[in-house]
mmCIF file of C-alpha atoms in Angstrom:
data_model
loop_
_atom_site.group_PDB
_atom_site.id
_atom_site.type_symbol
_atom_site.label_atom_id
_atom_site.label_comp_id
_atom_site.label_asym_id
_atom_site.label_seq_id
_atom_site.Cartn_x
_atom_site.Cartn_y
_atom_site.Cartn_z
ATOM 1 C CA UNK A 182 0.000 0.000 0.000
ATOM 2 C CA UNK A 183 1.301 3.452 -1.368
ATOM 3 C CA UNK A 184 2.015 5.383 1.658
ATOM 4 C CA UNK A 185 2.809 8.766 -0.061
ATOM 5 C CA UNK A 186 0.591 12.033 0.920
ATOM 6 C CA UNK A 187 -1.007 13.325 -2.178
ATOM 7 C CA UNK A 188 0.190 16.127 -3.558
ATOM 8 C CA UNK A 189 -0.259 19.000 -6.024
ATOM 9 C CA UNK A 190 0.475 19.027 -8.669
ATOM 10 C CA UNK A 191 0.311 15.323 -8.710
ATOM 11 C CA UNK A 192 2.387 12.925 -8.730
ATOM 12 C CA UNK A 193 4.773 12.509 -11.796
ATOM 13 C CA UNK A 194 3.691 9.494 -13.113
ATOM 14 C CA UNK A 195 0.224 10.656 -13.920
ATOM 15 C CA UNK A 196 2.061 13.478 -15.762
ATOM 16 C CA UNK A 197 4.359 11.329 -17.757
ATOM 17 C CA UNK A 198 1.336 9.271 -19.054
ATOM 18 C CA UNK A 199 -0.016 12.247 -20.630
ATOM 19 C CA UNK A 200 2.197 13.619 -22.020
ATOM 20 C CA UNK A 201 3.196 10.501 -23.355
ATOM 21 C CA UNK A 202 0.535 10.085 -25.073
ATOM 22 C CA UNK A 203 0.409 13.326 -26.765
ATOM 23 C CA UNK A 204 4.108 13.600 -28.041
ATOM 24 C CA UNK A 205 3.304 9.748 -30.273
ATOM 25 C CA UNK A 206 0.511 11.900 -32.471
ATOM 26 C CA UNK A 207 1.704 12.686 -35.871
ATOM 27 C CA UNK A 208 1.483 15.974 -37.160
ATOM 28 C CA UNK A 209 -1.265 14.329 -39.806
ATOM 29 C CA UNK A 210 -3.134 13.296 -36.855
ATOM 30 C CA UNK A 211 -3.160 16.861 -35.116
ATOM 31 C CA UNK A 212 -4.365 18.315 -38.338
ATOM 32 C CA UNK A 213 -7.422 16.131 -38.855
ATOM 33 C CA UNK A 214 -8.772 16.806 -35.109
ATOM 34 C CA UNK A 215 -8.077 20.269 -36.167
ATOM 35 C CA UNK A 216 -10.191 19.989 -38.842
ATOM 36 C CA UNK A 217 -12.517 18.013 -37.535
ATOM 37 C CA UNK A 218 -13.206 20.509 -34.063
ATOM 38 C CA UNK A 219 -13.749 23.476 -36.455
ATOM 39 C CA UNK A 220 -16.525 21.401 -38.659
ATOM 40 C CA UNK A 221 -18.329 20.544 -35.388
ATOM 41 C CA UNK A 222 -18.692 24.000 -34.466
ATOM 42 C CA UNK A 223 -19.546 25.006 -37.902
ATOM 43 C CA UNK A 224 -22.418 22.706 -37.579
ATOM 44 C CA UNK A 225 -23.442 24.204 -34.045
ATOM 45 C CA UNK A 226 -23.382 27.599 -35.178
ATOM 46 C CA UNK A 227 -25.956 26.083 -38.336
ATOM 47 C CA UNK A 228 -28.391 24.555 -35.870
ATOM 48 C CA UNK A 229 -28.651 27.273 -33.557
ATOM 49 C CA UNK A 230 -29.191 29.964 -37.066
ATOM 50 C CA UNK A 231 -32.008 28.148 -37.965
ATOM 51 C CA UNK A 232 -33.686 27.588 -34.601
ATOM 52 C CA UNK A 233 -33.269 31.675 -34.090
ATOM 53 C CA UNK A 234 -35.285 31.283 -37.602
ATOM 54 C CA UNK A 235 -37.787 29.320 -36.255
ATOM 55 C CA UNK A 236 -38.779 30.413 -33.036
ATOM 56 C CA UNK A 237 -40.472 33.863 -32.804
ATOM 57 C CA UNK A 238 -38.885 36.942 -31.662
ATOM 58 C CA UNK A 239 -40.556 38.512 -28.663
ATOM 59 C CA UNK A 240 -42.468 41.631 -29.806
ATOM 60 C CA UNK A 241 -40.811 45.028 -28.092
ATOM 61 C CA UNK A 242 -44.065 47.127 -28.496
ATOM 62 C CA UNK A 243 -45.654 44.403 -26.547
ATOM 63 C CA UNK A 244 -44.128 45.348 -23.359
ATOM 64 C CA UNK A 245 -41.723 42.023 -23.743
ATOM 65 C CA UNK A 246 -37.928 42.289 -23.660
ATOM 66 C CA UNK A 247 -35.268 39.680 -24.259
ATOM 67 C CA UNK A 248 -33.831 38.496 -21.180
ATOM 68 C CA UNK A 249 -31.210 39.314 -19.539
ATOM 69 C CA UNK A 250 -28.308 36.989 -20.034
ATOM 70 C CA UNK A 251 -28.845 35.508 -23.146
ATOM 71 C CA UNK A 252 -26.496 35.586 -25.204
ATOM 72 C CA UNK A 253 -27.397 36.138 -29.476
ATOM 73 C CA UNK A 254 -25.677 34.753 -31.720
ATOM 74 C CA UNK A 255 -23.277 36.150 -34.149
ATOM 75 C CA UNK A 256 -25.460 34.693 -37.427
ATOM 76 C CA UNK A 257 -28.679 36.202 -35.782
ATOM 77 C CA UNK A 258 -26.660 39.719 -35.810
ATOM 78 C CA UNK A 259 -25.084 39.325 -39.316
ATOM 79 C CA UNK A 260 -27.580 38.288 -40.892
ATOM 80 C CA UNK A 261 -29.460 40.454 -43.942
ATOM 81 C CA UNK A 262 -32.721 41.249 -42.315
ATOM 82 C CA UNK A 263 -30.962 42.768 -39.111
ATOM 83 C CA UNK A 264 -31.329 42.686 -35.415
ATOM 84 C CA UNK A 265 -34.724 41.836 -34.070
ATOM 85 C CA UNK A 266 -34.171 45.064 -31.726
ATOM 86 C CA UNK A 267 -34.405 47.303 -34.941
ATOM 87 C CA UNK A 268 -37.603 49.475 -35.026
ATOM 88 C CA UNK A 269 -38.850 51.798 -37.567
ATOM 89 C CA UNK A 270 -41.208 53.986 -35.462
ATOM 90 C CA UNK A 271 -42.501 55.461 -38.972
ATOM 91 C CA UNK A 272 -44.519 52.517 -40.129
ATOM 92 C CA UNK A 273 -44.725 50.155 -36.962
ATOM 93 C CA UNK A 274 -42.510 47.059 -38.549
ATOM 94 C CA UNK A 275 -40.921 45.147 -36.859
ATOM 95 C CA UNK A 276 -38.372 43.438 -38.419
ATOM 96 C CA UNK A 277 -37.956 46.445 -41.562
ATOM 97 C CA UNK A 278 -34.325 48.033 -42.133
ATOM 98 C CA UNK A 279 -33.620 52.148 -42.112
ATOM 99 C CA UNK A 280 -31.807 52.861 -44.902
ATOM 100 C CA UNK A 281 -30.342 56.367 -44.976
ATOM 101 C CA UNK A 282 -32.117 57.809 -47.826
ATOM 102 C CA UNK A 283 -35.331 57.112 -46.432
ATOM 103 C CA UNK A 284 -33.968 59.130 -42.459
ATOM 104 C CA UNK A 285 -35.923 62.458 -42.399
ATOM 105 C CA UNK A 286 -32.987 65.441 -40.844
ATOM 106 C CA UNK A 287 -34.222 67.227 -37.846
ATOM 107 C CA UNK A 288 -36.226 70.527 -38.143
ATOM 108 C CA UNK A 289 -32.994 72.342 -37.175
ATOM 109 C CA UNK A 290 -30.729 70.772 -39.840
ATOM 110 C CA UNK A 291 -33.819 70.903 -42.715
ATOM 111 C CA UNK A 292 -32.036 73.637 -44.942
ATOM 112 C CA UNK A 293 -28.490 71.614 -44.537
ATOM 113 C CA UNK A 294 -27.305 71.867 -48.308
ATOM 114 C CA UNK A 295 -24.629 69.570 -49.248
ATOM 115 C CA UNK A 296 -22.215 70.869 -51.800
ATOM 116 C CA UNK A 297 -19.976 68.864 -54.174
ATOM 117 C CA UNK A 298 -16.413 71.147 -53.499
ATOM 118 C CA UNK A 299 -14.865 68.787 -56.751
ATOM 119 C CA UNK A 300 -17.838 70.820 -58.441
ATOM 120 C CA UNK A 301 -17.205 74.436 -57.157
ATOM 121 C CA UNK A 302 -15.576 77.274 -58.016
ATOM 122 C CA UNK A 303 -12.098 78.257 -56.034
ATOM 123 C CA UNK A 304 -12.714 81.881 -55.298
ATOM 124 C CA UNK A 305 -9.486 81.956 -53.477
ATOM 125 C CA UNK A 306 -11.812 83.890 -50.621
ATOM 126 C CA UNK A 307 -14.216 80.678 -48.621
ATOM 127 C CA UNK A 308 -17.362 81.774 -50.071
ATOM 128 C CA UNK A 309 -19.613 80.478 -52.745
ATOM 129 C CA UNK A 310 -20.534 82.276 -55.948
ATOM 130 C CA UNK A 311 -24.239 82.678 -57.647
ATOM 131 C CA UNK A 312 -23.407 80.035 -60.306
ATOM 132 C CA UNK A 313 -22.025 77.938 -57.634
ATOM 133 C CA UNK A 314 -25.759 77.934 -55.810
ATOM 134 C CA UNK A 315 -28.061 79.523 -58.534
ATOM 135 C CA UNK A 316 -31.461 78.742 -56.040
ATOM 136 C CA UNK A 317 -29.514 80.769 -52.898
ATOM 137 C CA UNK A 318 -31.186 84.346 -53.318
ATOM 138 C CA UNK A 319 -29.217 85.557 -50.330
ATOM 139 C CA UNK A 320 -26.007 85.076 -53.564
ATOM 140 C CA UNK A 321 -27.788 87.261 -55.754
ATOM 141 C CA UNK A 322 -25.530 90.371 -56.413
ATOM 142 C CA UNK A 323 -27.407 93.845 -56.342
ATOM 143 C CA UNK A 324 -26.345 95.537 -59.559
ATOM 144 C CA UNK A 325 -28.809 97.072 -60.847
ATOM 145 C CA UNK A 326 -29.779 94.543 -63.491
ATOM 146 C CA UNK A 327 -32.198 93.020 -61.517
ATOM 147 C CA UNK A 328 -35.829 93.874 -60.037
ATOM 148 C CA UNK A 329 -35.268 94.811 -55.896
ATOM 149 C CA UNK A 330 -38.437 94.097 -54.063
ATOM 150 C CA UNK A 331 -39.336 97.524 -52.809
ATOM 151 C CA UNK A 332 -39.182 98.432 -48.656
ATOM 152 C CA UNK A 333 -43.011 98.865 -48.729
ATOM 153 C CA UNK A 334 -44.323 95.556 -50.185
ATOM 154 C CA UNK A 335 -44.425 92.533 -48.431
ATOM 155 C CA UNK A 336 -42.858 88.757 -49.969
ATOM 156 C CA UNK A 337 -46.281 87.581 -50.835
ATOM 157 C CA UNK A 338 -47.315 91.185 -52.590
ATOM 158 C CA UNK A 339 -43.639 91.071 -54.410
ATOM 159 C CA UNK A 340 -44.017 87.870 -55.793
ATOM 160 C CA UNK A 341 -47.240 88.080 -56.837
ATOM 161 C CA UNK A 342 -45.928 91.134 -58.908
ATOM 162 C CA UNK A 343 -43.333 89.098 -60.512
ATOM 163 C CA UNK A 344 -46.235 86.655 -61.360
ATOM 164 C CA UNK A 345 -48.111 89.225 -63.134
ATOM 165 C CA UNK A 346 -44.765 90.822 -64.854
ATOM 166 C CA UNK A 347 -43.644 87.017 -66.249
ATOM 167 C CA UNK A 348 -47.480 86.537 -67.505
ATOM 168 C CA UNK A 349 -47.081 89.986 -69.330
ATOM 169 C CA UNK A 350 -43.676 89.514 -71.031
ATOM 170 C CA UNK A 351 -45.275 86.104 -72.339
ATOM 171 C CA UNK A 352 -48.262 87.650 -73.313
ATOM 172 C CA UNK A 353 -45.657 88.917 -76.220
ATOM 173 C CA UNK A 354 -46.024 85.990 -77.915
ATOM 174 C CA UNK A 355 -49.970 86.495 -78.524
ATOM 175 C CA UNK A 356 -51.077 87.935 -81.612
ATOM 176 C CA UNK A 357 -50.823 91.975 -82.266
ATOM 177 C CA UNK A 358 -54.377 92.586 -82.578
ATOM 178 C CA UNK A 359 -54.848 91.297 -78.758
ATOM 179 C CA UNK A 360 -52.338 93.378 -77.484
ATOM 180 C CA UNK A 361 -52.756 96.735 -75.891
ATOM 181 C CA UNK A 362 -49.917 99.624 -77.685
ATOM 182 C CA UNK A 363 -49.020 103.293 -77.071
ATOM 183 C CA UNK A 364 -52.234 105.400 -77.272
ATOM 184 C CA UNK A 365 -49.603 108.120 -78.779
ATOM 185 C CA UNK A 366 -46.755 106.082 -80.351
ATOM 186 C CA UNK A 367 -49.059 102.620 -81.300
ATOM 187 C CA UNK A 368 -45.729 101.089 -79.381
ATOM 188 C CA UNK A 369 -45.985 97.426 -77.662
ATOM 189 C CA UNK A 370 -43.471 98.464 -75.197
ATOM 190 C CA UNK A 371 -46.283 100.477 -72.601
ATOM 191 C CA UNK A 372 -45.499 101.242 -69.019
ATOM 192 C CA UNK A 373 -47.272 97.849 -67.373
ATOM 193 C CA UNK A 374 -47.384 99.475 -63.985
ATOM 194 C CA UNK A 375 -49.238 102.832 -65.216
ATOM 195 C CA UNK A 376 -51.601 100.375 -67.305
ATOM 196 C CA UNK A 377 -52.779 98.554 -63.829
ATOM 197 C CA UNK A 378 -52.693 101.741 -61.924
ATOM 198 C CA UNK A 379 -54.361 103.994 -64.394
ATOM 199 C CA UNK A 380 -56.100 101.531 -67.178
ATOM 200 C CA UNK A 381 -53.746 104.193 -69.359
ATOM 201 C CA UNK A 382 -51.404 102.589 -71.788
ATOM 202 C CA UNK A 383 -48.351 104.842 -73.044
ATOM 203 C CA UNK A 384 -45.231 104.310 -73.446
ATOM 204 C CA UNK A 385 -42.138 106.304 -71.483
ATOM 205 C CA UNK A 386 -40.694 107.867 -74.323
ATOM 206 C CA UNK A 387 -44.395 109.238 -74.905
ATOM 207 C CA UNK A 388 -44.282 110.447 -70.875
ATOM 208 C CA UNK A 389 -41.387 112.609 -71.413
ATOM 209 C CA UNK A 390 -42.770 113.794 -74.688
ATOM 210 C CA UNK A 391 -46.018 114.780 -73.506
ATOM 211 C CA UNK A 392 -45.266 116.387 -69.747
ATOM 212 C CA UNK A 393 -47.913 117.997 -70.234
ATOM 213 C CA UNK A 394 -50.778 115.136 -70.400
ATOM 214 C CA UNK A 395 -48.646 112.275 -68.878
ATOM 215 C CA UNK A 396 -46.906 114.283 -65.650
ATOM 216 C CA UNK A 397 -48.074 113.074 -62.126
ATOM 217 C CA UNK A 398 -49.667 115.538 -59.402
ATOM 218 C CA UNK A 399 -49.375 114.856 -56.043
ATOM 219 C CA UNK A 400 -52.873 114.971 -53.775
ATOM 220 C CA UNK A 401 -51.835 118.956 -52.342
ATOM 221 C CA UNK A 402 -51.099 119.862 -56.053
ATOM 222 C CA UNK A 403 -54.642 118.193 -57.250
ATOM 223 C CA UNK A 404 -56.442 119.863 -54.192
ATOM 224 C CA UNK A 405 -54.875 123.609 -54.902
ATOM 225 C CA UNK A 406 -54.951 123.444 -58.772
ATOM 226 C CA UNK A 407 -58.143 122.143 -59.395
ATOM 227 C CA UNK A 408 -59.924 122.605 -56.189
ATOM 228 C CA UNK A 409 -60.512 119.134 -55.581
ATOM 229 C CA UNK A 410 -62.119 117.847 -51.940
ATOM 230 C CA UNK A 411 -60.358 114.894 -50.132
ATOM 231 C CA UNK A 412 -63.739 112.915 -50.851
ATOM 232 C CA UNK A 413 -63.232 112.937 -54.899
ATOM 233 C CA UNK A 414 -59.560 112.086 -54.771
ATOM 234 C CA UNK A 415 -60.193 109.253 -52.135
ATOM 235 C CA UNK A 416 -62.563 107.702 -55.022
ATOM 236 C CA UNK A 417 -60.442 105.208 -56.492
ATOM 237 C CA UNK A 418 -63.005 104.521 -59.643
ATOM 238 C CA UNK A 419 -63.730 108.088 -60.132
ATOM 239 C CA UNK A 420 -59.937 109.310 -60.317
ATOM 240 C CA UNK A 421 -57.629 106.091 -60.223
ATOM 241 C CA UNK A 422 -54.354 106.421 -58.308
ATOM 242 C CA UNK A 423 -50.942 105.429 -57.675
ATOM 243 C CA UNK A 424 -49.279 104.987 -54.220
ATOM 244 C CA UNK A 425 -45.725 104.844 -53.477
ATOM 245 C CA UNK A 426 -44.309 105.635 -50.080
ATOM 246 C CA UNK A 427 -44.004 109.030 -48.527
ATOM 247 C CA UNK A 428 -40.206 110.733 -49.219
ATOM 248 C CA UNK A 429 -40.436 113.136 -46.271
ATOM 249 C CA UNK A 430 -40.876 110.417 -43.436
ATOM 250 C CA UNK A 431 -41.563 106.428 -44.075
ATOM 251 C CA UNK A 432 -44.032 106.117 -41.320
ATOM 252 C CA UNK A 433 -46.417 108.721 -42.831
ATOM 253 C CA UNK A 434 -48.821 107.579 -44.927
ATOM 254 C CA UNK A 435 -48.540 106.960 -48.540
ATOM 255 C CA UNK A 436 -47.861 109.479 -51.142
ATOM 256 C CA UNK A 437 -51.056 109.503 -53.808
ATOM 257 C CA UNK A 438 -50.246 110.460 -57.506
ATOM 258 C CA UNK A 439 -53.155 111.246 -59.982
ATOM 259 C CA UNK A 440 -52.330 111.606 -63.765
ATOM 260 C CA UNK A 441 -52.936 115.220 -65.052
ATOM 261 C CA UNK A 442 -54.636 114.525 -67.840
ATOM 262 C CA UNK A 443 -57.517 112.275 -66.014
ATOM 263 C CA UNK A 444 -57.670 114.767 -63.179
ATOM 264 C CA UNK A 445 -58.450 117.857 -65.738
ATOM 265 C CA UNK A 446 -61.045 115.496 -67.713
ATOM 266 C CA UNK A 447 -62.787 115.572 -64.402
ATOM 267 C CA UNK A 448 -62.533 118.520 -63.333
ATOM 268 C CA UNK A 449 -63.230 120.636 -66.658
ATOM 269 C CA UNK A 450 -65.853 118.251 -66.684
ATOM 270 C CA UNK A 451 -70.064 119.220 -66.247
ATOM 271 C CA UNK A 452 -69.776 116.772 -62.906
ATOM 272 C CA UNK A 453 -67.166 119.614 -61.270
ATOM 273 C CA UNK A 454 -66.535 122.947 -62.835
ATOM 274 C CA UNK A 455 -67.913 122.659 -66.515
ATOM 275 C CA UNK A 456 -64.584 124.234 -68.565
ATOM 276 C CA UNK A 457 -61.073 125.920 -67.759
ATOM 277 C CA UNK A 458 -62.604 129.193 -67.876
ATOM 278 C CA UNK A 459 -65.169 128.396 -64.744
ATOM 279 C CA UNK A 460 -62.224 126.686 -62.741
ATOM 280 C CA UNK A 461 -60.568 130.295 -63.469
ATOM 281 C CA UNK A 462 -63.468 132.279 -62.213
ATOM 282 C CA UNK A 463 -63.997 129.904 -59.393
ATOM 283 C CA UNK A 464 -60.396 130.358 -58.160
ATOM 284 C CA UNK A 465 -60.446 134.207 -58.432
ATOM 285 C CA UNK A 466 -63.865 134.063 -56.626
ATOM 286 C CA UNK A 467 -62.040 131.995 -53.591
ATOM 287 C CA UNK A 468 -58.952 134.199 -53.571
ATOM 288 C CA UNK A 469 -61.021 137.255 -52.891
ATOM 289 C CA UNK A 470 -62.892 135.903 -50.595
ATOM 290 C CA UNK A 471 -59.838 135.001 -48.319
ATOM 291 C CA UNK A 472 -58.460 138.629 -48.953
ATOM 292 C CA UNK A 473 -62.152 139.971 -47.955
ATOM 293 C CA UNK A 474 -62.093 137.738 -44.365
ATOM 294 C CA UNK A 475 -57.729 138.812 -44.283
ATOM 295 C CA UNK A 476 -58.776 142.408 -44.300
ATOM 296 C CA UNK A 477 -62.313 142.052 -41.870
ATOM 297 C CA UNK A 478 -59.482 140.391 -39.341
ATOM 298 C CA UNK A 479 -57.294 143.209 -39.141
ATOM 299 C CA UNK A 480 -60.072 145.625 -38.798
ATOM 300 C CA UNK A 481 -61.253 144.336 -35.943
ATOM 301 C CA UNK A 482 -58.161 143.777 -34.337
ATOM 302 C CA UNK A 483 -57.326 148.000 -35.327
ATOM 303 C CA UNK A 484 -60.324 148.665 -33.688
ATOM 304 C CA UNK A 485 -59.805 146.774 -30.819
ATOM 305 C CA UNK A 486 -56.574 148.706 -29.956
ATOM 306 C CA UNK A 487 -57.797 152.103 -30.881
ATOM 307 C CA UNK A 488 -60.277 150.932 -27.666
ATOM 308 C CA UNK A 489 -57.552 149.613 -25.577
ATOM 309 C CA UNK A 490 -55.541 152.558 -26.323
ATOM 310 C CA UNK A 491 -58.467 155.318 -25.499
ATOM 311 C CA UNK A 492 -59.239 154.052 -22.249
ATOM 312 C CA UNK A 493 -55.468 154.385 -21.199
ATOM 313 C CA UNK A 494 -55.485 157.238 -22.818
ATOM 314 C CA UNK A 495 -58.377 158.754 -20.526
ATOM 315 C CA UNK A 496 -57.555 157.241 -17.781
ATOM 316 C CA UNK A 497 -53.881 158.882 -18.004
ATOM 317 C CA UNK A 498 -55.678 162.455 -18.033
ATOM 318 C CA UNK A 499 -58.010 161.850 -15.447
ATOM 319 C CA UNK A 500 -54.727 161.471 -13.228
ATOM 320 C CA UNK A 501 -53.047 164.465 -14.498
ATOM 321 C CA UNK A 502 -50.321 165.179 -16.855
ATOM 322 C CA UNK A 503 -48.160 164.480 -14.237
ATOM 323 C CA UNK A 504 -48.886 161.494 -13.376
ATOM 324 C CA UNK A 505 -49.779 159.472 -10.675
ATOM 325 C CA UNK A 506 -47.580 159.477 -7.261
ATOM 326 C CA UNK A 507 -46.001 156.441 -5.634
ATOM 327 C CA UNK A 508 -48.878 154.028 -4.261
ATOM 328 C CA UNK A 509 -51.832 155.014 -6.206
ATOM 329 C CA UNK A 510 -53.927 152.760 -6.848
ATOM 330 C CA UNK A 511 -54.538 152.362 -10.815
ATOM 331 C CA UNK A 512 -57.600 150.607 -10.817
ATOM 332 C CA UNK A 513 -56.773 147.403 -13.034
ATOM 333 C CA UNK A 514 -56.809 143.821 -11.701
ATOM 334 C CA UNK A 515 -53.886 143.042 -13.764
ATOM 335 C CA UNK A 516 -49.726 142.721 -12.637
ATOM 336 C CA UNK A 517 -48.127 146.365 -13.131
ATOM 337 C CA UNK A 518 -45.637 147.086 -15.036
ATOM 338 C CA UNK A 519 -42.918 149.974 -14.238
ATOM 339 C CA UNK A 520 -42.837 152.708 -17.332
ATOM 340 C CA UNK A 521 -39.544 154.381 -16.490
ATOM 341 C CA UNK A 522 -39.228 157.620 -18.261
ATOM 342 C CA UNK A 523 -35.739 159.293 -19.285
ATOM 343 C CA UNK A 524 -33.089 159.795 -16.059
ATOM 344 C CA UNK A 525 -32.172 162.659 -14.604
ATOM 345 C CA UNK A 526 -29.656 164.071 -11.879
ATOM 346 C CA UNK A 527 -30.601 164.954 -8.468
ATOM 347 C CA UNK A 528 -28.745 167.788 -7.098
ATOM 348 C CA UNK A 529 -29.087 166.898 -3.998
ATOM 349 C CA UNK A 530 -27.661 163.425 -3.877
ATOM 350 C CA UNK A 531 -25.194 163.943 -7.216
ATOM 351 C CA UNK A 532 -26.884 160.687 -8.878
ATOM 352 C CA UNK A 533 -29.367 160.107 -11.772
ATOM 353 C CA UNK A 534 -32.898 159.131 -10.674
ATOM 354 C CA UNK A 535 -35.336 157.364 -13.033
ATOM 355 C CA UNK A 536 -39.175 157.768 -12.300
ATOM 356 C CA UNK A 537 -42.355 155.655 -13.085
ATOM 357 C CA UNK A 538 -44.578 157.466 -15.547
ATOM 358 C CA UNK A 539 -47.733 155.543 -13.778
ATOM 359 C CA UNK A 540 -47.057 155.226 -10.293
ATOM 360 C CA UNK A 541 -44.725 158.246 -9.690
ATOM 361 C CA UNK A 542 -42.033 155.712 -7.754
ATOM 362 C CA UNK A 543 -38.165 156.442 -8.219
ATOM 363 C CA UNK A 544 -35.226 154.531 -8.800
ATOM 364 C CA UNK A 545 -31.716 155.731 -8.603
ATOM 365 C CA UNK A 546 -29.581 154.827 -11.547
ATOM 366 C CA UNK A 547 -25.664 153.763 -11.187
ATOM 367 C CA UNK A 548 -23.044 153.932 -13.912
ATOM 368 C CA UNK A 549 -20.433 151.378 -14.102
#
């Protein structure tokens, strides 16, 4: 009987049969178990793929998770469908991928423009050019050459404008006998803007040729000239206007501009004053008139002083011509005011003395 404590490591002889038995294996043989381990867990990995396949995924919307601890395979994870874990809140699938074409940006990034910088144009400076980005109005370059929306129309007026304009220059197209021409000149080219404002077409060569017909009065100008009330130049189908905003101050309100030639049609008209000749009379009528009340104002206001100027008058003889003395009483409910008259030298005291002409009170005067 083997009296020998046990020991660790064991004993040598267990060792030795070991290894033994692995140093007599060929280096044939340790390839083919080799081999033969990695099949077997080829195989394993097979097997468990298709029982993921088979047995149903747990629903995450369902209030289910996956539990804790268990460990998915790598097949299950690399396999073409996905993850069972990836959602696509959008449409409510379950097991449907996200490519990134279909991944809407955030509200913050939604006007992110990618450029192509292979594509661009090296201005040397880090900023992009109008043929660069042709749709970037914030690019466009204020030359002239192009139409400014004006300070006193809003986006939605302004492009509504340019709506209109487009439609007009493609009207062009449309046969002369449709199209409106120069009432003066028969030209196509007519002032659009005067033909909406004032139904008048002409042409600007035809404005600057005919100041006298085609020139613009202001709403003063229409009211003095003509003698024209606010009520007939505030009727838009009786004289038609044109408003543009006030050059004196921005927040006052618009500037109105009547065409001379529609304003005198009215006016010499049998609805106003009938001919030039009654607009003449009427004017001269007016104009006397305010000469006649000019003149009745200033006579009563002459009159009025000659009164004021009587009674102090009287009153200053009733005292005496030499006037009151200090501490008289004057009589008037109104503040007094000191009247000095011219000063002269007391004797007595060597110094110049000034007196009140109303209340008789002295003052001595000093020279410096």
């Amino acid at each position: 009987m083997d009296s020998q404590p046990p020991s660790t490591p064991p004993s040598q002889k267990h060792g030795q049969t070991g290894n033994h038995s692995r140093s007599h294996l060929t280096p044939e043989e340790q390839r083919r178990i080799e081999v033969n381990r990695l099949k077997a867990k080829a195989i394993r990995e097979q097997r468990e793929a298709e029982e993921a396949k088979r047995i149903p995924h747990p629903s995450p919307t369902r209030g289910t998770n996956i539990g804790t601890g268990v460990k998915r395979s790598f097949a299950s994870m690399s396999s073409p469908q996905g993850p069972a874990t990836l959602r696509d809140g959008r449409t409510g699938a379950i097991h449907t991928n996200r490519p990134l074409d279909s991944i809407r940006p955030a509200r913050n990034f939604a006007k992110y423009v990618e450029y192509d910088f292979s594509k661009m144009t090296d201005t040397k400076g880090g900023f992009l050019t109008e043929d660069d980005d042709p749709y970037n109005k914030a690019l466009y370059v204020r030359d002239g050459k192009k139409e400014q929306k004006p300070a006193h129309m809003t986006q939605k007026e302004w492009d509504r404008h340019q709506l209109l304009k487009s439609t007009r220059r493609d009207d062009i197209m449309v046969s002369g006998s449709k199209q409106n021409t120069c009432c003066e000149c028969g030209s196509l080219e007519i002032d659009r803007k005067w033909e909406e404002a004032f139904g008048c077409c002409v042409c600007s060569s035809c404005k600057e040729k005919y100041p006298e017909k085609y020139s613009l009065l202001t709403k003063t100008e229409a009211k003095e000239d003509y003698l024209l009330t606010d009520p007939e130049l505030k009727d838009e189908e009786l004289l038609p206007r044109l408003e543009k905003p006030n050059p004196h101050k921005a927040t006052w309100n618009n500037m109105m501009l009547f065409l001379r030639y529609q304003v005198e049609e009215y006016a010499f008209s049998a609805k106003k004053w009938g001919s030039p000749e009654a607009l003449d009379a009427e004017f001269v009528k007016r104009e006397s008139e305010k000469k006649r009340r000019r003149e009745a104002k200033f006579r009563s206001k002459l009159q009025d002083l000659k009164k004021r100027t009587r009674v102090e008058a009287y009153r200053r003889n009733r005292n005496g011509p030499a006037g009151g003395n200090f501490g008289d009483d004057l009589g008037s409910g109104s503040r007094h005011v000191h009247q000095w008259g011219r000063a002269q030298e007391n004797p007595e005291i060597g110094m110049d003395i000034k007196k009140c002409v109303d209340c008789g009170m002295e003052v001595e005067e000093l020279e410096f």
